[in-house]
Short mmCIF file of N, CA and C in Angstrom, two decimals:
data_model
loop_
_atom_site.label_atom_id
_atom_site.label_comp_id
_atom_site.label_asym_id
_atom_site.label_seq_id
_atom_site.Cartn_x
_atom_site.Cartn_y
_atom_site.Cartn_z
N UNK A 1 -23.67 -19.70 -70.94
CA UNK A 1 -25.37 -19.77 -71.13
C UNK A 1 -25.42 -20.45 -72.08
N UNK A 2 -26.28 -20.76 -72.55
CA UNK A 2 -27.16 -21.29 -74.12
C UNK A 2 -27.68 -20.11 -74.65
N UNK A 3 -27.99 -19.39 -74.30
CA UNK A 3 -28.73 -17.71 -74.91
C UNK A 3 -27.49 -17.08 -75.63
N UNK A 4 -26.46 -17.35 -74.89
CA UNK A 4 -25.06 -16.47 -75.19
C UNK A 4 -24.81 -17.82 -76.08
N UNK A 5 -24.74 -18.70 -75.95
CA UNK A 5 -24.36 -19.82 -77.10
C UNK A 5 -25.08 -19.67 -78.53
N UNK A 6 -26.30 -19.45 -78.38
CA UNK A 6 -27.34 -19.44 -79.75
C UNK A 6 -27.25 -18.33 -80.46
N UNK A 7 -27.02 -17.31 -79.68
CA UNK A 7 -26.90 -16.08 -80.40
C UNK A 7 -25.49 -16.25 -80.75
N UNK A 8 -24.59 -16.50 -80.52
CA UNK A 8 -23.42 -16.00 -81.27
C UNK A 8 -23.02 -17.30 -82.00
N UNK A 9 -23.53 -18.58 -82.17
CA UNK A 9 -23.33 -19.35 -82.89
C UNK A 9 -24.82 -19.52 -83.96
N UNK A 10 -25.42 -18.70 -83.66
CA UNK A 10 -26.38 -18.32 -84.69
C UNK A 10 -27.30 -19.48 -85.18
N UNK A 11 -27.76 -20.54 -84.20
CA UNK A 11 -28.17 -21.60 -84.75
C UNK A 11 -29.47 -21.29 -84.92
N UNK A 12 -30.49 -20.49 -84.72
CA UNK A 12 -31.88 -20.35 -84.38
C UNK A 12 -32.23 -19.83 -85.96
N UNK A 13 -33.12 -19.68 -86.30
CA UNK A 13 -33.44 -19.58 -87.43
C UNK A 13 -33.45 -17.72 -87.49
N UNK A 14 -32.99 -17.48 -88.75
CA UNK A 14 -32.48 -16.02 -89.26
C UNK A 14 -33.95 -15.32 -88.96
N UNK A 15 -33.42 -13.85 -88.50
CA UNK A 15 -34.16 -12.98 -87.79
C UNK A 15 -33.57 -11.69 -88.93
N UNK A 16 -34.71 -11.07 -88.19
CA UNK A 16 -34.48 -9.14 -89.36
C UNK A 16 -34.51 -9.24 -90.43
N UNK A 17 -35.64 -10.54 -91.10
CA UNK A 17 -35.28 -9.96 -92.58
C UNK A 17 -34.18 -10.74 -93.26
N UNK A 18 -33.33 -11.46 -92.44
CA UNK A 18 -31.78 -12.14 -92.90
C UNK A 18 -32.55 -13.43 -93.56
N UNK A 19 -32.62 -13.43 -94.76
CA UNK A 19 -33.00 -14.65 -94.99
C UNK A 19 -32.02 -15.47 -95.89
N UNK A 20 -30.69 -15.51 -95.34
CA UNK A 20 -29.66 -16.41 -95.97
C UNK A 20 -29.72 -17.82 -96.60
N UNK A 21 -28.90 -18.18 -96.98
CA UNK A 21 -28.18 -19.65 -97.00
C UNK A 21 -26.77 -19.81 -96.95
N UNK A 22 -26.40 -20.74 -97.52
CA UNK A 22 -24.59 -20.87 -97.17
C UNK A 22 -24.10 -19.47 -97.99
N UNK A 23 -24.43 -18.39 -98.06
CA UNK A 23 -23.87 -17.77 -99.21
C UNK A 23 -23.61 -16.54 -98.35
N UNK A 24 -23.84 -16.71 -96.75
CA UNK A 24 -23.96 -15.40 -96.13
C UNK A 24 -22.51 -15.25 -95.25
N UNK A 25 -22.22 -13.89 -95.42
CA UNK A 25 -20.73 -13.52 -94.92
C UNK A 25 -20.97 -13.83 -93.07
N UNK A 26 -19.69 -13.45 -92.57
CA UNK A 26 -19.77 -12.99 -90.62
C UNK A 26 -20.54 -11.74 -91.22
N UNK A 27 -19.88 -11.21 -92.20
CA UNK A 27 -20.52 -9.47 -91.44
C UNK A 27 -22.43 -10.03 -91.62
N UNK A 28 -22.71 -10.39 -92.57
CA UNK A 28 -23.89 -10.59 -92.71
C UNK A 28 -25.03 -11.17 -90.85
N UNK A 29 -24.22 -12.45 -90.46
CA UNK A 29 -24.35 -12.50 -89.43
C UNK A 29 -24.19 -11.76 -88.36
N UNK A 30 -23.20 -10.68 -88.31
CA UNK A 30 -22.64 -9.62 -87.09
C UNK A 30 -24.00 -8.82 -87.07
N UNK A 31 -24.00 -8.68 -88.61
CA UNK A 31 -25.05 -7.16 -88.47
C UNK A 31 -26.61 -7.70 -88.14
N UNK A 32 -26.97 -9.06 -89.44
CA UNK A 32 -28.19 -9.57 -88.24
C UNK A 32 -28.06 -9.88 -86.83
N UNK A 33 -27.13 -9.90 -85.82
CA UNK A 33 -27.65 -9.79 -84.80
C UNK A 33 -26.81 -8.74 -84.24
N UNK A 34 -26.38 -7.60 -84.58
CA UNK A 34 -25.62 -6.60 -83.70
C UNK A 34 -25.68 -6.55 -82.11
N UNK A 35 -27.42 -6.12 -82.37
CA UNK A 35 -28.01 -5.23 -81.12
C UNK A 35 -28.02 -6.41 -79.79
N UNK A 36 -28.34 -7.77 -80.60
CA UNK A 36 -28.39 -9.13 -79.10
C UNK A 36 -26.56 -8.98 -79.16
N UNK A 37 -25.75 -8.64 -79.52
CA UNK A 37 -24.22 -9.44 -79.46
C UNK A 37 -23.28 -7.51 -78.84
N UNK A 38 -23.97 -6.55 -79.05
CA UNK A 38 -23.71 -5.32 -78.27
C UNK A 38 -24.00 -5.55 -76.42
N UNK A 39 -25.60 -6.11 -76.55
CA UNK A 39 -26.42 -5.92 -75.45
C UNK A 39 -25.25 -7.09 -74.55
N UNK A 40 -25.44 -8.48 -74.96
CA UNK A 40 -24.17 -9.37 -74.48
C UNK A 40 -22.89 -9.17 -73.82
N UNK A 41 -22.19 -8.44 -75.23
CA UNK A 41 -20.72 -7.69 -74.69
C UNK A 41 -20.75 -6.81 -73.70
N UNK A 42 -21.77 -5.61 -73.50
CA UNK A 42 -22.09 -4.86 -72.41
C UNK A 42 -21.72 -5.57 -70.98
N UNK A 43 -23.17 -6.67 -70.93
CA UNK A 43 -23.62 -7.14 -70.08
C UNK A 43 -21.87 -7.99 -69.26
N UNK A 44 -21.59 -8.37 -70.16
CA UNK A 44 -20.13 -9.18 -69.89
C UNK A 44 -18.57 -8.45 -69.38
N UNK A 45 -18.90 -7.28 -70.13
CA UNK A 45 -18.13 -6.28 -69.36
C UNK A 45 -18.41 -5.68 -68.18
N UNK A 46 -19.73 -5.28 -67.36
CA UNK A 46 -20.37 -5.09 -66.65
C UNK A 46 -20.09 -6.14 -65.26
N UNK A 47 -20.29 -7.51 -65.80
CA UNK A 47 -20.54 -8.06 -64.97
C UNK A 47 -18.94 -8.88 -64.92
N UNK A 48 -18.17 -9.09 -65.18
CA UNK A 48 -16.63 -9.03 -65.19
C UNK A 48 -15.84 -8.28 -65.59
N UNK A 49 -15.86 -7.26 -65.37
CA UNK A 49 -14.74 -6.01 -65.73
C UNK A 49 -13.33 -6.75 -65.74
N UNK A 50 -13.11 -7.63 -65.04
CA UNK A 50 -11.43 -7.44 -65.34
C UNK A 50 -11.09 -9.09 -66.17
N UNK A 51 -12.27 -9.63 -66.69
CA UNK A 51 -12.49 -10.69 -67.55
C UNK A 51 -11.54 -11.97 -66.83
N UNK A 52 -11.74 -12.22 -65.55
CA UNK A 52 -11.79 -13.81 -64.98
C UNK A 52 -12.41 -14.69 -65.31
N UNK A 53 -13.73 -14.20 -65.55
CA UNK A 53 -14.16 -15.31 -66.02
C UNK A 53 -14.02 -16.17 -67.51
N UNK A 54 -13.67 -15.14 -68.42
CA UNK A 54 -13.89 -15.24 -70.00
C UNK A 54 -12.55 -15.99 -69.80
N UNK A 55 -11.17 -15.69 -69.05
CA UNK A 55 -9.97 -16.28 -69.18
C UNK A 55 -10.14 -17.53 -68.60
N UNK A 56 -10.94 -17.38 -67.83
CA UNK A 56 -11.00 -19.34 -67.38
C UNK A 56 -11.45 -20.10 -68.45
N UNK A 57 -12.32 -19.58 -69.83
CA UNK A 57 -12.55 -20.58 -70.46
C UNK A 57 -12.11 -20.24 -71.92
N UNK A 58 -11.33 -19.32 -72.12
CA UNK A 58 -10.97 -18.82 -72.98
C UNK A 58 -9.38 -18.53 -72.93
N UNK A 59 -7.95 -19.75 -73.13
CA UNK A 59 -7.25 -19.41 -72.40
C UNK A 59 -6.25 -18.75 -73.32
N UNK A 60 -6.65 -18.20 -74.45
CA UNK A 60 -5.62 -17.46 -75.35
C UNK A 60 -6.10 -15.98 -75.21
N UNK A 61 -7.23 -15.77 -73.62
CA UNK A 61 -6.83 -14.41 -73.63
C UNK A 61 -6.42 -14.04 -72.21
N UNK A 62 -5.83 -15.22 -71.31
CA UNK A 62 -5.36 -14.74 -70.10
C UNK A 62 -3.97 -14.03 -70.12
N UNK A 63 -3.53 -13.53 -71.34
CA UNK A 63 -2.34 -12.62 -70.89
C UNK A 63 -2.50 -11.22 -71.60
N UNK A 64 -3.91 -10.96 -72.04
CA UNK A 64 -4.34 -10.08 -72.49
C UNK A 64 -4.76 -8.76 -70.97
N UNK A 65 -4.81 -7.88 -71.25
CA UNK A 65 -5.33 -7.15 -70.41
C UNK A 65 -6.71 -6.67 -70.01
N UNK A 66 -6.93 -6.25 -68.71
CA UNK A 66 -8.26 -6.12 -68.41
C UNK A 66 -9.64 -5.45 -69.34
N UNK A 67 -8.38 -4.08 -69.97
CA UNK A 67 -8.90 -3.03 -71.18
C UNK A 67 -9.28 -3.84 -72.71
N UNK A 68 -8.88 -4.73 -72.70
CA UNK A 68 -9.05 -5.51 -73.97
C UNK A 68 -9.84 -6.70 -73.86
N UNK A 69 -9.95 -7.44 -72.74
CA UNK A 69 -10.16 -8.72 -72.89
C UNK A 69 -11.59 -9.13 -73.49
N UNK A 70 -12.32 -8.50 -73.18
CA UNK A 70 -13.69 -8.45 -73.90
C UNK A 70 -13.48 -8.03 -75.25
N UNK A 71 -12.93 -7.11 -75.71
CA UNK A 71 -12.32 -7.26 -77.39
C UNK A 71 -11.42 -6.57 -77.89
N UNK A 72 -10.75 -8.27 -77.59
CA UNK A 72 -9.17 -7.82 -78.22
C UNK A 72 -8.93 -7.54 -79.68
N UNK A 73 -9.90 -7.52 -80.50
CA UNK A 73 -9.88 -6.88 -81.86
C UNK A 73 -9.72 -5.44 -81.80
N UNK A 74 -10.16 -4.74 -80.44
CA UNK A 74 -9.55 -3.06 -80.58
C UNK A 74 -8.09 -3.39 -80.36
N UNK A 75 -7.27 -4.16 -79.79
CA UNK A 75 -5.41 -4.14 -79.45
C UNK A 75 -5.03 -3.96 -80.81
N UNK A 76 -3.96 -3.22 -80.56
CA UNK A 76 -3.43 -2.98 -82.31
C UNK A 76 -2.60 -3.78 -82.29
N UNK A 77 -1.77 -4.07 -83.41
CA UNK A 77 -0.51 -5.54 -84.13
C UNK A 77 0.30 -6.00 -82.97
N UNK A 78 0.75 -4.44 -82.30
CA UNK A 78 2.16 -5.06 -81.65
C UNK A 78 1.62 -5.40 -79.80
N UNK A 79 0.52 -5.12 -79.67
CA UNK A 79 0.10 -5.35 -78.61
C UNK A 79 -0.80 -6.75 -78.38
N UNK A 80 -0.84 -7.16 -79.61
CA UNK A 80 -1.42 -8.59 -80.22
C UNK A 80 -0.20 -9.44 -80.11
N UNK A 81 1.19 -9.26 -80.46
CA UNK A 81 2.02 -9.77 -80.56
C UNK A 81 3.06 -9.79 -79.03
N UNK A 82 2.91 -9.24 -78.47
CA UNK A 82 3.14 -9.02 -77.12
C UNK A 82 1.94 -10.33 -76.43
N UNK A 83 1.44 -10.45 -77.04
CA UNK A 83 0.76 -11.15 -75.71
C UNK A 83 0.70 -13.23 -76.10
#
């Protein structure tokens, strides 16, 4: 939905004192929006625990187990290779 996209795409003006320009890193954006991202991720995990919805729209996650579908970065390198 639009709210999730706005948060993840970071299209609104910077918040929480983050007055950056093109020198901002991904880490800067994640830190500025950490609370929003964690809230959305926890809501996603509660509403779609098996990952059916996200797998529909992100085909790269189709082979990922439900344990990691909402946070694939937590998989080991070996688990990523198997997918």
